[in-house]
Short mmCIF file of N, CA, C and O in Angstrom, two decimals:
data_model
loop_
_atom_site.label_atom_id
_atom_site.label_comp_id
_atom_site.label_asym_id
_atom_site.label_seq_id
_atom_site.Cartn_x
_atom_site.Cartn_y
_atom_site.Cartn_z
N MET A 1 127.25 34.00 136.66
CA MET A 1 126.11 34.71 137.21
C MET A 1 124.83 34.19 136.57
O MET A 1 124.81 33.83 135.42
N ASN A 2 123.77 34.20 137.34
CA ASN A 2 122.54 33.64 136.79
C ASN A 2 121.56 34.72 136.33
O ASN A 2 121.69 35.89 136.64
N GLN A 3 120.59 34.26 135.58
CA GLN A 3 119.55 35.12 135.01
C GLN A 3 118.81 35.90 136.09
O GLN A 3 118.46 37.05 135.91
N ASN A 4 118.62 35.26 137.25
CA ASN A 4 117.91 35.88 138.35
C ASN A 4 118.58 37.17 138.81
O ASN A 4 117.93 38.17 139.07
N LYS A 5 119.91 37.14 138.93
CA LYS A 5 120.68 38.33 139.34
C LYS A 5 120.50 39.44 138.31
O LYS A 5 120.33 40.60 138.67
N SER A 6 120.56 39.11 137.04
CA SER A 6 120.38 40.10 135.98
C SER A 6 119.02 40.77 136.11
O SER A 6 118.90 41.99 135.99
N THR A 7 118.00 39.96 136.36
CA THR A 7 116.65 40.49 136.52
C THR A 7 116.58 41.41 137.72
O THR A 7 116.00 42.49 137.66
N GLN A 8 117.23 41.00 138.82
CA GLN A 8 117.26 41.84 140.02
C GLN A 8 117.95 43.18 139.74
O GLN A 8 117.45 44.22 140.15
N ILE A 9 119.08 43.12 139.07
CA ILE A 9 119.82 44.35 138.75
C ILE A 9 118.96 45.26 137.89
O ILE A 9 118.88 46.46 138.13
N LYS A 10 118.29 44.68 136.89
CA LYS A 10 117.42 45.49 136.03
C LYS A 10 116.28 46.12 136.83
O LYS A 10 115.90 47.26 136.58
N GLN A 11 115.73 45.38 137.79
CA GLN A 11 114.66 45.92 138.63
C GLN A 11 115.17 47.08 139.48
O GLN A 11 114.49 48.08 139.64
N ILE A 12 116.37 46.94 140.00
CA ILE A 12 116.95 47.99 140.84
C ILE A 12 117.20 49.25 140.00
O ILE A 12 116.84 50.34 140.41
N ILE A 13 117.78 49.09 138.81
CA ILE A 13 118.05 50.29 138.02
C ILE A 13 116.77 50.93 137.49
O ILE A 13 116.78 52.11 137.14
N SER A 14 115.68 50.19 137.47
CA SER A 14 114.42 50.80 137.04
C SER A 14 113.95 51.86 138.03
O SER A 14 113.11 52.70 137.71
N LYS A 15 114.51 51.84 139.24
CA LYS A 15 114.19 52.87 140.25
C LYS A 15 114.90 54.19 139.96
O LYS A 15 114.60 55.20 140.57
N ILE A 16 115.87 54.14 139.07
CA ILE A 16 116.65 55.34 138.75
C ILE A 16 115.83 56.24 137.83
O ILE A 16 115.39 55.81 136.78
N ASP A 17 115.64 57.47 138.27
CA ASP A 17 114.98 58.47 137.43
C ASP A 17 116.06 59.05 136.52
O ASP A 17 116.76 59.99 136.91
N ILE A 18 116.21 58.46 135.35
CA ILE A 18 117.30 58.85 134.46
C ILE A 18 117.20 60.31 134.04
O ILE A 18 118.20 60.96 133.76
N ASN A 19 115.99 60.85 134.04
CA ASN A 19 115.82 62.26 133.69
C ASN A 19 116.51 63.19 134.69
O ASN A 19 117.00 64.25 134.31
N LYS A 20 116.56 62.78 135.95
CA LYS A 20 117.28 63.59 136.95
C LYS A 20 118.78 63.59 136.64
O LYS A 20 119.44 64.61 136.76
N ILE A 21 119.29 62.43 136.25
CA ILE A 21 120.71 62.34 135.89
C ILE A 21 120.97 63.21 134.66
O ILE A 21 121.96 63.92 134.59
N ILE A 22 120.05 63.16 133.70
CA ILE A 22 120.18 63.97 132.49
C ILE A 22 120.15 65.46 132.85
O ILE A 22 120.92 66.25 132.29
N ASN A 23 119.32 65.84 133.82
CA ASN A 23 119.28 67.24 134.26
C ASN A 23 120.60 67.66 134.91
O ASN A 23 121.06 68.77 134.69
N TYR A 24 121.20 66.76 135.70
CA TYR A 24 122.52 67.06 136.28
C TYR A 24 123.52 67.28 135.15
O TYR A 24 124.38 68.14 135.22
N ARG A 25 123.37 66.49 134.11
CA ARG A 25 124.28 66.57 132.95
C ARG A 25 124.19 67.94 132.29
O ARG A 25 125.18 68.47 131.81
N GLN A 26 122.98 68.52 132.27
CA GLN A 26 122.83 69.86 131.69
C GLN A 26 123.54 70.90 132.57
O GLN A 26 124.11 71.85 132.06
N GLU A 27 123.52 70.65 133.88
CA GLU A 27 124.19 71.55 134.81
C GLU A 27 125.71 71.37 134.78
O GLU A 27 126.46 72.31 134.97
N TYR A 28 126.15 70.13 134.56
CA TYR A 28 127.58 69.78 134.52
C TYR A 28 127.88 69.07 133.20
O TYR A 28 128.11 67.86 133.17
N PRO A 29 127.86 69.80 132.09
CA PRO A 29 127.97 69.16 130.77
C PRO A 29 129.29 68.42 130.51
O PRO A 29 129.33 67.52 129.68
N LYS A 30 130.34 68.75 131.23
CA LYS A 30 131.63 68.09 130.99
C LYS A 30 131.82 66.82 131.84
O LYS A 30 132.83 66.16 131.73
N SER A 31 130.83 66.49 132.66
CA SER A 31 130.96 65.37 133.58
C SER A 31 130.98 64.02 132.86
O SER A 31 129.99 63.60 132.26
N LYS A 32 132.12 63.35 132.94
CA LYS A 32 132.27 62.02 132.37
C LYS A 32 131.44 61.01 133.18
O LYS A 32 130.83 60.11 132.63
N THR A 33 131.41 61.19 134.49
CA THR A 33 130.67 60.29 135.38
C THR A 33 129.19 60.27 135.03
O THR A 33 128.58 59.21 134.93
N LEU A 34 128.61 61.45 134.85
CA LEU A 34 127.18 61.51 134.50
C LEU A 34 126.92 60.89 133.14
O LEU A 34 125.95 60.14 132.97
N ARG A 35 127.78 61.19 132.18
CA ARG A 35 127.62 60.61 130.84
C ARG A 35 127.69 59.09 130.90
O ARG A 35 126.87 58.39 130.30
N GLN A 36 128.66 58.57 131.65
CA GLN A 36 128.82 57.12 131.75
C GLN A 36 127.64 56.48 132.50
O GLN A 36 127.23 55.37 132.16
N THR A 37 127.10 57.18 133.49
CA THR A 37 125.94 56.67 134.22
C THR A 37 124.78 56.49 133.26
O THR A 37 124.12 55.44 133.24
N ILE A 38 124.53 57.49 132.45
CA ILE A 38 123.43 57.45 131.48
C ILE A 38 123.66 56.32 130.47
O ILE A 38 122.75 55.54 130.18
N ASN A 39 124.87 56.21 129.97
CA ASN A 39 125.19 55.15 128.99
C ASN A 39 125.02 53.76 129.59
O ASN A 39 124.44 52.87 128.95
N CYS A 40 125.52 53.55 130.80
CA CYS A 40 125.39 52.24 131.46
C CYS A 40 123.92 51.91 131.70
O CYS A 40 123.49 50.78 131.48
N PHE A 41 123.16 52.90 132.13
CA PHE A 41 121.73 52.71 132.38
C PHE A 41 121.04 52.22 131.11
O PHE A 41 120.31 51.23 131.12
N ARG A 42 121.31 52.89 130.01
CA ARG A 42 120.68 52.51 128.73
C ARG A 42 121.13 51.14 128.26
O ARG A 42 120.33 50.36 127.72
N ARG A 43 122.41 50.83 128.44
CA ARG A 43 122.92 49.52 128.00
C ARG A 43 122.33 48.39 128.82
O ARG A 43 122.03 47.33 128.27
N ILE A 44 122.15 48.59 130.13
CA ILE A 44 121.55 47.55 130.96
C ILE A 44 120.13 47.27 130.49
O ILE A 44 119.71 46.12 130.41
N GLN A 45 119.40 48.32 130.17
CA GLN A 45 118.01 48.15 129.75
C GLN A 45 117.88 47.30 128.49
O GLN A 45 116.91 46.58 128.33
N THR A 46 118.85 47.39 127.60
CA THR A 46 118.75 46.68 126.33
C THR A 46 119.53 45.37 126.30
O THR A 46 119.37 44.58 125.39
N SER A 47 120.36 45.14 127.31
CA SER A 47 121.23 43.97 127.30
C SER A 47 120.53 42.71 127.79
O SER A 47 119.69 42.76 128.69
N ASN A 48 120.91 41.58 127.20
CA ASN A 48 120.47 40.27 127.69
C ASN A 48 121.67 39.46 128.16
O ASN A 48 121.54 38.29 128.49
N ASN A 49 122.83 40.09 128.17
CA ASN A 49 124.07 39.42 128.56
C ASN A 49 124.26 39.57 130.08
O ASN A 49 124.48 40.67 130.58
N ASP A 50 124.15 38.46 130.80
CA ASP A 50 124.23 38.49 132.26
C ASP A 50 125.52 39.11 132.78
O ASP A 50 125.50 39.90 133.72
N GLN A 51 126.64 38.76 132.16
CA GLN A 51 127.93 39.31 132.61
C GLN A 51 127.99 40.81 132.40
O GLN A 51 128.49 41.55 133.25
N GLU A 52 127.50 41.27 131.26
CA GLU A 52 127.50 42.70 130.97
C GLU A 52 126.61 43.44 131.97
O GLU A 52 126.99 44.48 132.49
N ILE A 53 125.44 42.91 132.25
CA ILE A 53 124.51 43.54 133.19
C ILE A 53 125.15 43.62 134.58
O ILE A 53 125.07 44.65 135.25
N PHE A 54 125.83 42.56 134.99
CA PHE A 54 126.52 42.54 136.27
C PHE A 54 127.58 43.64 136.33
O PHE A 54 127.64 44.43 137.27
N LYS A 55 128.40 43.71 135.29
CA LYS A 55 129.49 44.68 135.22
C LYS A 55 128.94 46.12 135.22
O LYS A 55 129.42 46.99 135.95
N LEU A 56 127.92 46.36 134.39
CA LEU A 56 127.33 47.69 134.30
C LEU A 56 126.59 48.07 135.58
O LEU A 56 126.61 49.24 135.99
N GLY A 57 125.96 47.10 136.21
CA GLY A 57 125.29 47.35 137.49
C GLY A 57 126.28 47.80 138.55
O GLY A 57 126.01 48.72 139.33
N THR A 58 127.45 47.16 138.56
CA THR A 58 128.51 47.54 139.49
C THR A 58 128.98 48.96 139.20
O THR A 58 129.17 49.77 140.10
N ARG A 59 129.15 49.28 137.93
CA ARG A 59 129.59 50.63 137.54
C ARG A 59 128.58 51.70 137.96
O ARG A 59 128.96 52.73 138.50
N ILE A 60 127.30 51.44 137.71
CA ILE A 60 126.28 52.42 138.09
C ILE A 60 126.28 52.62 139.60
O ILE A 60 126.16 53.75 140.08
N ALA A 61 126.43 51.54 140.36
CA ALA A 61 126.49 51.65 141.82
C ALA A 61 127.62 52.60 142.21
O ALA A 61 127.44 53.50 143.04
N TYR A 62 128.77 52.42 141.59
CA TYR A 62 129.93 53.27 141.87
C TYR A 62 129.66 54.72 141.44
O TYR A 62 129.92 55.65 142.18
N TYR A 63 129.11 54.91 140.24
CA TYR A 63 128.84 56.25 139.73
C TYR A 63 127.84 57.00 140.61
O TYR A 63 128.00 58.19 140.87
N LEU A 64 126.80 56.31 141.08
CA LEU A 64 125.83 56.96 141.96
C LEU A 64 126.50 57.41 143.24
O LEU A 64 126.21 58.49 143.77
N ASP A 65 127.40 56.58 143.72
CA ASP A 65 128.16 56.92 144.92
C ASP A 65 128.99 58.19 144.68
O ASP A 65 129.00 59.09 145.50
N VAL A 66 129.63 58.25 143.52
CA VAL A 66 130.48 59.40 143.18
C VAL A 66 129.67 60.69 143.05
O VAL A 66 130.07 61.73 143.57
N ILE A 67 128.51 60.63 142.39
CA ILE A 67 127.76 61.87 142.18
C ILE A 67 127.17 62.42 143.49
O ILE A 67 126.85 63.59 143.57
N CYS A 68 127.08 61.56 144.51
CA CYS A 68 126.57 62.01 145.82
C CYS A 68 127.68 62.46 146.76
O CYS A 68 127.43 63.14 147.74
N ASP A 69 128.90 62.07 146.47
CA ASP A 69 130.03 62.35 147.36
C ASP A 69 130.52 63.78 147.15
O ASP A 69 131.03 64.14 146.09
N THR A 70 130.40 64.60 148.19
CA THR A 70 130.80 66.01 148.08
C THR A 70 132.30 66.16 147.84
O THR A 70 132.73 67.14 147.25
N ASN A 71 133.10 65.19 148.25
CA ASN A 71 134.54 65.26 148.01
C ASN A 71 134.93 64.89 146.58
O ASN A 71 135.99 65.25 146.11
N LYS A 72 134.06 64.13 145.90
CA LYS A 72 134.38 63.70 144.54
C LYS A 72 133.71 64.56 143.48
O LYS A 72 134.33 64.93 142.49
N SER A 73 132.42 64.86 143.65
CA SER A 73 131.74 65.66 142.63
C SER A 73 130.79 66.67 143.24
O SER A 73 130.78 67.83 142.85
N GLY A 74 129.97 66.22 144.16
CA GLY A 74 129.01 67.11 144.79
C GLY A 74 127.88 67.55 143.86
O GLY A 74 127.31 68.62 144.04
N TYR A 75 127.54 66.74 142.89
CA TYR A 75 126.47 67.10 141.95
C TYR A 75 125.11 67.14 142.63
O TYR A 75 124.27 67.95 142.31
N VAL A 76 124.89 66.20 143.56
CA VAL A 76 123.60 66.12 144.24
C VAL A 76 123.66 66.95 145.50
O VAL A 76 124.42 66.65 146.42
N LYS A 77 122.84 68.00 145.55
CA LYS A 77 122.85 68.92 146.70
C LYS A 77 121.79 68.54 147.73
O LYS A 77 122.00 68.67 148.92
N ASP A 78 120.65 68.07 147.26
CA ASP A 78 119.52 67.75 148.12
C ASP A 78 119.79 66.47 148.94
O ASP A 78 120.06 65.42 148.36
N GLU A 79 119.70 66.57 150.26
CA GLU A 79 120.01 65.43 151.15
C GLU A 79 119.07 64.25 150.93
O GLU A 79 119.49 63.10 150.96
N LYS A 80 117.80 64.53 150.73
CA LYS A 80 116.81 63.45 150.53
C LYS A 80 117.14 62.69 149.24
O LYS A 80 117.10 61.46 149.19
N GLU A 81 117.47 63.46 148.21
CA GLU A 81 117.82 62.86 146.92
C GLU A 81 119.11 62.04 147.05
O GLU A 81 119.23 60.96 146.49
N LYS A 82 120.07 62.58 147.80
CA LYS A 82 121.33 61.88 148.03
C LYS A 82 121.07 60.52 148.67
O LYS A 82 121.61 59.50 148.24
N ARG A 83 120.24 60.50 149.71
CA ARG A 83 119.91 59.24 150.39
C ARG A 83 119.28 58.25 149.42
O ARG A 83 119.57 57.06 149.45
N TYR A 84 118.41 58.76 148.55
CA TYR A 84 117.74 57.91 147.56
C TYR A 84 118.76 57.27 146.61
O TYR A 84 118.75 56.06 146.40
N TRP A 85 119.65 58.08 146.06
CA TRP A 85 120.67 57.56 145.14
C TRP A 85 121.59 56.57 145.86
O TRP A 85 121.96 55.53 145.31
N LEU A 86 121.97 56.90 147.08
CA LEU A 86 122.88 56.02 147.82
C LEU A 86 122.21 54.70 148.19
O LEU A 86 122.87 53.66 148.25
N GLU A 87 120.91 54.73 148.42
CA GLU A 87 120.17 53.50 148.71
C GLU A 87 120.18 52.59 147.47
O GLU A 87 120.39 51.38 147.57
N ILE A 88 119.96 53.17 146.30
CA ILE A 88 120.01 52.39 145.04
C ILE A 88 121.42 51.85 144.83
O ILE A 88 121.61 50.69 144.48
N SER A 89 122.41 52.70 145.08
CA SER A 89 123.81 52.28 144.93
C SER A 89 124.10 51.08 145.83
O SER A 89 124.67 50.08 145.39
N LYS A 90 123.66 51.16 147.09
CA LYS A 90 123.88 50.07 148.04
C LYS A 90 123.20 48.78 147.57
O LYS A 90 123.79 47.70 147.62
N GLU A 91 121.96 48.91 147.11
CA GLU A 91 121.23 47.74 146.60
C GLU A 91 121.96 47.09 145.43
O GLU A 91 122.06 45.87 145.33
N LEU A 92 122.48 47.93 144.53
CA LEU A 92 123.23 47.40 143.38
C LEU A 92 124.50 46.70 143.85
O LEU A 92 124.82 45.61 143.38
N PHE A 93 125.22 47.33 144.79
CA PHE A 93 126.43 46.68 145.31
C PHE A 93 126.09 45.34 145.97
O PHE A 93 126.79 44.36 145.76
N GLU A 94 124.99 45.30 146.74
CA GLU A 94 124.59 44.05 147.39
C GLU A 94 124.31 42.95 146.38
O GLU A 94 124.53 41.77 146.65
N ASN A 95 123.82 43.32 145.20
CA ASN A 95 123.47 42.34 144.18
C ASN A 95 124.58 42.11 143.15
O ASN A 95 124.38 41.37 142.18
N THR A 96 125.71 42.78 143.33
CA THR A 96 126.84 42.56 142.42
C THR A 96 128.07 42.13 143.22
O THR A 96 128.19 40.97 143.56
N VAL A 97 128.94 43.07 143.55
CA VAL A 97 130.22 42.72 144.16
C VAL A 97 130.19 42.71 145.69
O VAL A 97 131.18 42.36 146.32
N GLY A 98 129.07 43.10 146.28
CA GLY A 98 128.97 43.16 147.74
C GLY A 98 129.26 44.57 148.24
O GLY A 98 129.83 45.38 147.54
N VAL A 99 128.86 44.81 149.47
CA VAL A 99 129.01 46.13 150.07
C VAL A 99 130.29 46.17 150.90
O VAL A 99 130.55 45.25 151.67
N LYS A 100 131.05 47.25 150.73
CA LYS A 100 132.26 47.42 151.53
C LYS A 100 131.87 47.72 152.97
O LYS A 100 130.96 48.49 153.22
N LYS A 101 132.57 47.14 153.89
CA LYS A 101 132.31 47.39 155.32
C LYS A 101 133.03 48.62 155.78
O LYS A 101 134.07 48.95 155.35
#
């Protein structure tokens, strides 16, 4: 993977309002998904390792998908917010492993 992809992934995750995720965490303190989302977010910000950024970007894309899915967690209730998270998730998937059809 090249440096350009890492930069793109970092730009995409900069759209994540991590404080909203932290607020969900206060509402759902036992959520492993929310905890891991926050940890991955922080690690991407500090990492210079392209492979790690790629891997963590893929994880965050998956986690955002999970927190919006009413069958998996249902943490995000607001439809507008759900669309926002899912758009970021899709962008991350497009820049990492690709989007499932």
